[in-house]
Short mmCIF file of C-alpha atoms in Angstrom, two decimals:
data_model
loop_
_atom_site.label_atom_id
_atom_site.label_comp_id
_atom_site.label_asym_id
_atom_site.label_seq_id
_atom_site.Cartn_x
_atom_site.Cartn_y
_atom_site.Cartn_z
CA MET A 1 91.32 112.94 81.02
CA THR A 2 92.21 109.67 82.73
CA LYS A 3 89.46 107.87 80.81
CA ASP A 4 90.98 109.10 77.53
CA ILE A 5 94.38 107.77 78.60
CA ILE A 6 92.84 104.39 79.55
CA ARG A 7 91.09 104.20 76.18
CA GLU A 8 94.41 104.88 74.42
CA ILE A 9 96.23 102.21 76.47
CA LYS A 10 93.51 99.69 75.62
CA SER A 11 93.96 100.47 71.94
CA GLY A 12 97.68 99.68 72.23
CA ASN A 13 99.18 103.17 72.54
CA LYS A 14 102.39 102.66 74.57
CA GLU A 15 102.93 106.40 75.07
CA ALA A 16 99.57 106.58 76.85
CA PHE A 17 100.90 104.14 79.46
CA GLU A 18 103.76 106.56 80.15
CA ASP A 19 101.18 109.38 80.44
CA LEU A 20 99.31 107.31 83.03
CA TYR A 21 102.56 106.69 84.92
CA ASN A 22 103.43 110.39 84.93
CA LYS A 23 99.96 111.24 86.21
CA TYR A 24 99.81 108.62 89.01
CA ALA A 25 103.40 107.79 90.02
CA ASP A 26 104.02 110.68 92.45
CA TYR A 27 101.10 109.91 94.72
CA ALA A 28 101.44 106.17 94.24
CA LEU A 29 105.02 106.40 95.57
CA ARG A 30 103.93 108.62 98.46
CA VAL A 31 101.12 106.25 99.46
CA ALA A 32 103.31 103.16 99.04
CA PHE A 33 106.06 104.69 101.17
CA ALA A 34 103.61 105.71 103.90
CA VAL A 35 102.16 102.18 103.94
CA THR A 36 105.41 100.19 103.70
CA ARG A 37 107.68 102.71 105.50
CA SER A 38 110.54 101.94 103.10
CA ASN A 39 111.69 103.42 99.78
CA ALA A 40 112.75 99.99 98.51
CA ASN A 41 109.36 98.44 99.33
CA ALA A 42 107.51 101.46 97.90
CA ALA A 43 109.47 101.22 94.64
CA ASP A 44 108.73 97.47 94.37
CA ALA A 45 105.02 97.95 95.10
CA VAL A 46 104.60 100.78 92.58
CA GLN A 47 106.58 98.87 89.93
CA GLU A 48 104.40 95.77 90.29
CA THR A 49 101.21 97.87 90.39
CA PHE A 50 101.94 99.48 87.01
CA ILE A 51 102.96 96.14 85.51
CA ARG A 52 99.65 94.66 86.70
CA ILE A 53 97.75 97.68 85.38
CA ASN A 54 99.46 97.27 82.00
CA SER A 55 98.62 93.58 81.70
CA ASN A 56 95.07 93.81 83.16
CA ILE A 57 93.84 97.11 81.73
CA ASP A 58 91.33 95.26 79.53
CA THR A 59 89.52 94.03 82.65
CA PHE A 60 88.91 97.60 83.85
CA LYS A 61 85.34 98.71 83.11
CA ASP A 62 85.26 102.22 81.63
CA GLU A 63 82.07 103.19 83.48
CA ASN A 64 83.80 102.75 86.88
CA PRO A 65 86.08 105.34 88.52
CA PHE A 66 89.73 104.51 87.86
CA ASP A 67 91.35 105.79 91.10
CA PRO A 68 89.76 103.28 93.54
CA TRP A 69 90.65 100.43 91.13
CA PHE A 70 94.25 101.66 90.86
CA TYR A 71 94.70 102.15 94.62
CA LYS A 72 93.11 98.79 95.43
CA ILE A 73 95.86 97.15 93.34
CA LEU A 74 98.53 99.39 94.91
CA ILE A 75 97.48 98.62 98.51
CA ASN A 76 97.37 94.88 97.71
CA GLU A 77 100.88 95.13 96.22
CA CYS A 78 102.13 97.03 99.30
CA ARG A 79 100.77 94.26 101.53
CA ARG A 80 102.27 91.56 99.31
CA VAL A 81 105.69 93.25 99.31
CA LEU A 82 105.56 93.70 103.09
CA LYS A 83 104.67 90.02 103.55
CA ILE A 84 107.46 88.79 101.26
CA ASN A 85 110.05 91.07 102.83
CA SER A 86 109.04 90.19 106.37
CA ILE A 87 109.88 86.58 105.49
CA LYS A 88 112.97 87.13 103.31
CA ASN A 89 114.67 90.29 104.48
CA SER A 90 115.96 91.62 107.70
CA SER A 91 115.55 95.33 108.39
CA MET A 92 119.26 95.70 107.54
CA ASP A 93 118.57 94.48 103.99
CA ILE A 94 115.75 97.01 103.59
CA MET A 95 118.03 99.80 104.78
CA ALA A 96 120.73 98.64 102.34
CA ASN A 97 118.20 98.71 99.51
CA ASP A 98 117.17 102.23 100.52
CA LEU A 99 120.80 103.33 100.32
CA TYR A 100 121.06 101.67 96.90
CA LEU A 101 118.02 103.68 95.79
CA SER A 102 119.96 106.79 96.81
CA VAL A 103 117.16 108.27 98.89
CA ASN A 104 117.39 108.74 102.63
CA ARG A 105 114.73 106.81 104.55
CA THR A 106 114.39 109.31 107.39
CA PRO A 107 112.01 112.14 106.57
CA LYS A 108 113.91 115.45 106.50
CA PHE A 109 111.45 117.98 107.83
CA GLU A 110 110.87 119.59 111.17
CA GLU A 111 107.30 120.85 111.08
CA TYR A 112 104.79 118.03 111.70
CA GLU A 113 107.68 115.55 112.12
CA ASP A 114 106.20 114.28 115.42
CA LEU A 115 102.83 113.76 113.76
CA TYR A 116 104.37 111.88 110.82
CA PHE A 117 106.34 109.74 113.25
CA ALA A 118 103.06 108.99 115.08
CA ILE A 119 101.38 107.97 111.79
CA GLU A 120 104.30 105.59 111.11
CA LYS A 121 103.75 104.06 114.55
CA LEU A 122 100.06 103.31 113.93
CA ASP A 123 98.95 99.74 113.30
CA GLU A 124 98.30 98.90 109.64
CA ILE A 125 94.50 98.74 110.17
CA ASN A 126 94.43 102.38 111.29
CA ARG A 127 97.39 103.64 109.23
CA ILE A 128 96.15 102.66 105.74
CA PRO A 129 92.70 104.33 106.00
CA ILE A 130 94.37 107.46 107.42
CA ILE A 131 96.84 107.53 104.48
CA LEU A 132 94.09 107.02 101.88
CA LYS A 133 91.87 109.72 103.40
CA TYR A 134 94.43 112.42 104.20
CA LEU A 135 97.21 111.87 101.67
CA LYS A 136 95.07 110.96 98.66
CA GLY A 137 91.76 112.53 99.70
CA PHE A 138 89.59 109.45 99.20
CA SER A 139 86.06 109.43 100.60
CA GLU A 140 85.09 106.86 103.23
CA LYS A 141 83.03 105.08 100.56
CA ASP A 142 86.05 104.82 98.22
CA ILE A 143 88.25 103.59 101.09
CA SER A 144 85.68 100.91 101.92
CA HIS A 145 85.87 99.75 98.28
CA ILE A 146 89.69 99.86 98.13
CA LEU A 147 90.09 97.89 101.37
CA SER A 148 87.01 95.67 100.83
CA LEU A 149 85.57 96.80 104.16
CA ASN A 150 82.16 97.90 105.42
CA ILE A 151 81.92 101.72 105.45
CA ASN A 152 81.20 101.73 109.21
CA THR A 153 84.41 99.77 109.79
CA VAL A 154 86.31 102.41 107.80
CA LYS A 155 84.71 105.22 109.85
CA SER A 156 85.61 103.43 113.08
CA ARG A 157 89.22 102.84 111.99
CA LEU A 158 89.62 106.48 110.96
CA TYR A 159 88.15 107.67 114.26
CA LYS A 160 90.39 105.38 116.31
CA GLY A 161 93.40 106.30 114.18
CA ARG A 162 92.86 110.01 114.82
CA LEU A 163 92.35 109.34 118.52
CA LYS A 164 95.63 107.40 118.72
CA LEU A 165 97.46 110.22 116.94
CA LYS A 166 96.10 112.76 119.42
CA ASN A 167 97.09 110.53 122.34
CA PHE A 168 100.55 110.16 120.89
CA LEU A 169 101.00 113.91 120.61
CA LYS A 170 99.90 114.29 124.25
CA VAL A 171 102.40 111.74 125.57
CA PHE A 172 105.24 112.73 123.24
CA ASP A 173 106.84 115.06 125.77
CA GLU A 174 106.83 112.31 128.38
CA GLY A 175 108.97 110.00 126.23
CA TRP A 176 108.43 107.12 123.79
CA SER A 177 108.66 104.30 126.33
CA ASP A 178 105.09 104.95 127.57
CA TYR A 179 103.54 104.92 124.09
CA GLU A 180 102.11 101.73 122.62
CA GLY A 181 100.44 102.99 119.39
CA MET B 1 89.46 122.18 115.86
CA LYS B 2 88.90 118.84 114.09
CA GLY B 3 89.49 120.56 110.74
CA LYS B 4 92.84 121.97 111.88
CA PHE B 5 94.02 118.57 113.13
CA ASP B 6 92.88 116.96 109.86
CA ASN B 7 94.88 119.54 107.91
CA ASN B 8 97.92 118.85 110.09
CA ILE B 9 97.67 115.10 109.31
CA LYS B 10 97.49 115.91 105.59
CA ASP B 11 100.51 118.25 105.78
CA ALA B 12 102.51 115.72 107.81
CA LEU B 13 101.84 112.99 105.24
CA ILE B 14 102.72 115.23 102.30
CA LYS B 15 105.96 116.49 103.86
CA GLY B 16 106.90 113.07 105.22
CA THR B 17 106.65 111.45 101.78
CA ASP B 18 108.21 114.26 99.70
CA GLU B 19 111.50 112.41 99.20
CA THR B 20 109.83 109.43 97.51
CA THR B 21 109.00 111.41 94.36
CA LYS B 22 112.75 111.27 93.54
CA LEU B 23 112.24 107.56 92.82
CA LYS B 24 109.86 108.27 89.95
CA ASN B 25 112.33 108.03 87.06
CA GLU B 26 114.14 105.03 88.54
CA VAL B 27 110.90 103.06 88.97
CA TRP B 28 109.79 103.95 85.42
CA GLU B 29 113.05 102.49 84.03
CA ARG B 30 112.46 99.31 86.05
CA ILE B 31 108.88 99.01 84.77
CA ASN B 32 109.98 99.41 81.14
CA LYS B 33 112.76 96.84 81.57
CA LYS B 34 110.36 94.33 83.17
CA ILE B 35 107.69 94.80 80.48
CA GLN B 36 110.30 94.31 77.72
CA GLU B 37 111.61 91.16 79.46
CA ASP B 38 108.05 89.81 79.75
CA GLU B 39 107.40 90.54 76.07
CA ARG B 40 110.62 88.70 75.08
CA ASN B 41 109.62 85.73 77.27
CA ASP B 42 106.18 85.62 75.62
CA ILE B 43 107.89 85.39 72.19
CA LYS B 44 110.12 82.54 73.44
CA ILE B 45 107.08 80.63 74.77
CA VAL B 46 105.47 80.82 71.34
CA LYS B 47 108.68 79.63 69.61
CA ILE B 48 109.43 76.61 71.84
CA PRO B 49 106.67 74.24 70.55
CA ARG B 50 107.64 75.01 66.94
CA GLN B 51 111.32 74.23 67.57
CA ILE B 52 110.39 70.96 69.31
CA SER B 53 108.07 69.93 66.48
CA GLU B 54 110.79 70.68 63.90
CA GLY B 55 113.17 68.36 65.79
CA PHE B 56 110.88 65.40 65.26
#
């Protein structure tokens, strides 16, 4: 299915690019938001990812799986957006952009809210593998390709990430001041 | 036990990012606008040398 869409995009079919967007945008936005922790940053990262996909689709080799290629670009764009915004914008600007995008930044759910908050508190090196594995369902091998890491490093980061989440849930009742991620 | 915790992480991530899907249409409009702008700029880049050469 995806390979057919890619073939159509390569042959110049503009509607196929919209098909690709409709197929990938939901999870791309979810992953980008979980990585960047901002709607404005997520929107920027997903926008630039699809623009890069559109202009570089000819470099994608049909025999390779598309998803790791797509998410490698997305994660790189998330990191780039985070880097630019950490230099240019204050957190107030990001919040203003989120208001402009008419979506509330704070997750509105009660069940698992503590766990999601704990994931947000994780360092990037543990957070991104956790997001790719549990939100998108990537294998450790795919994650190692997306992040250009050794597979054992990915396993270690996932293990430590899970451990930190469990520790967080244990100390949650004692208050945030004791928790250091 | 590990499986239950793994499922909880998955559910937390799905519920925590639900709101972002509302951005889908807005981001698509931005992508289209940017691609059209880039295409217009590409046309201008092609035209500039011709206009300069005609001036000489």
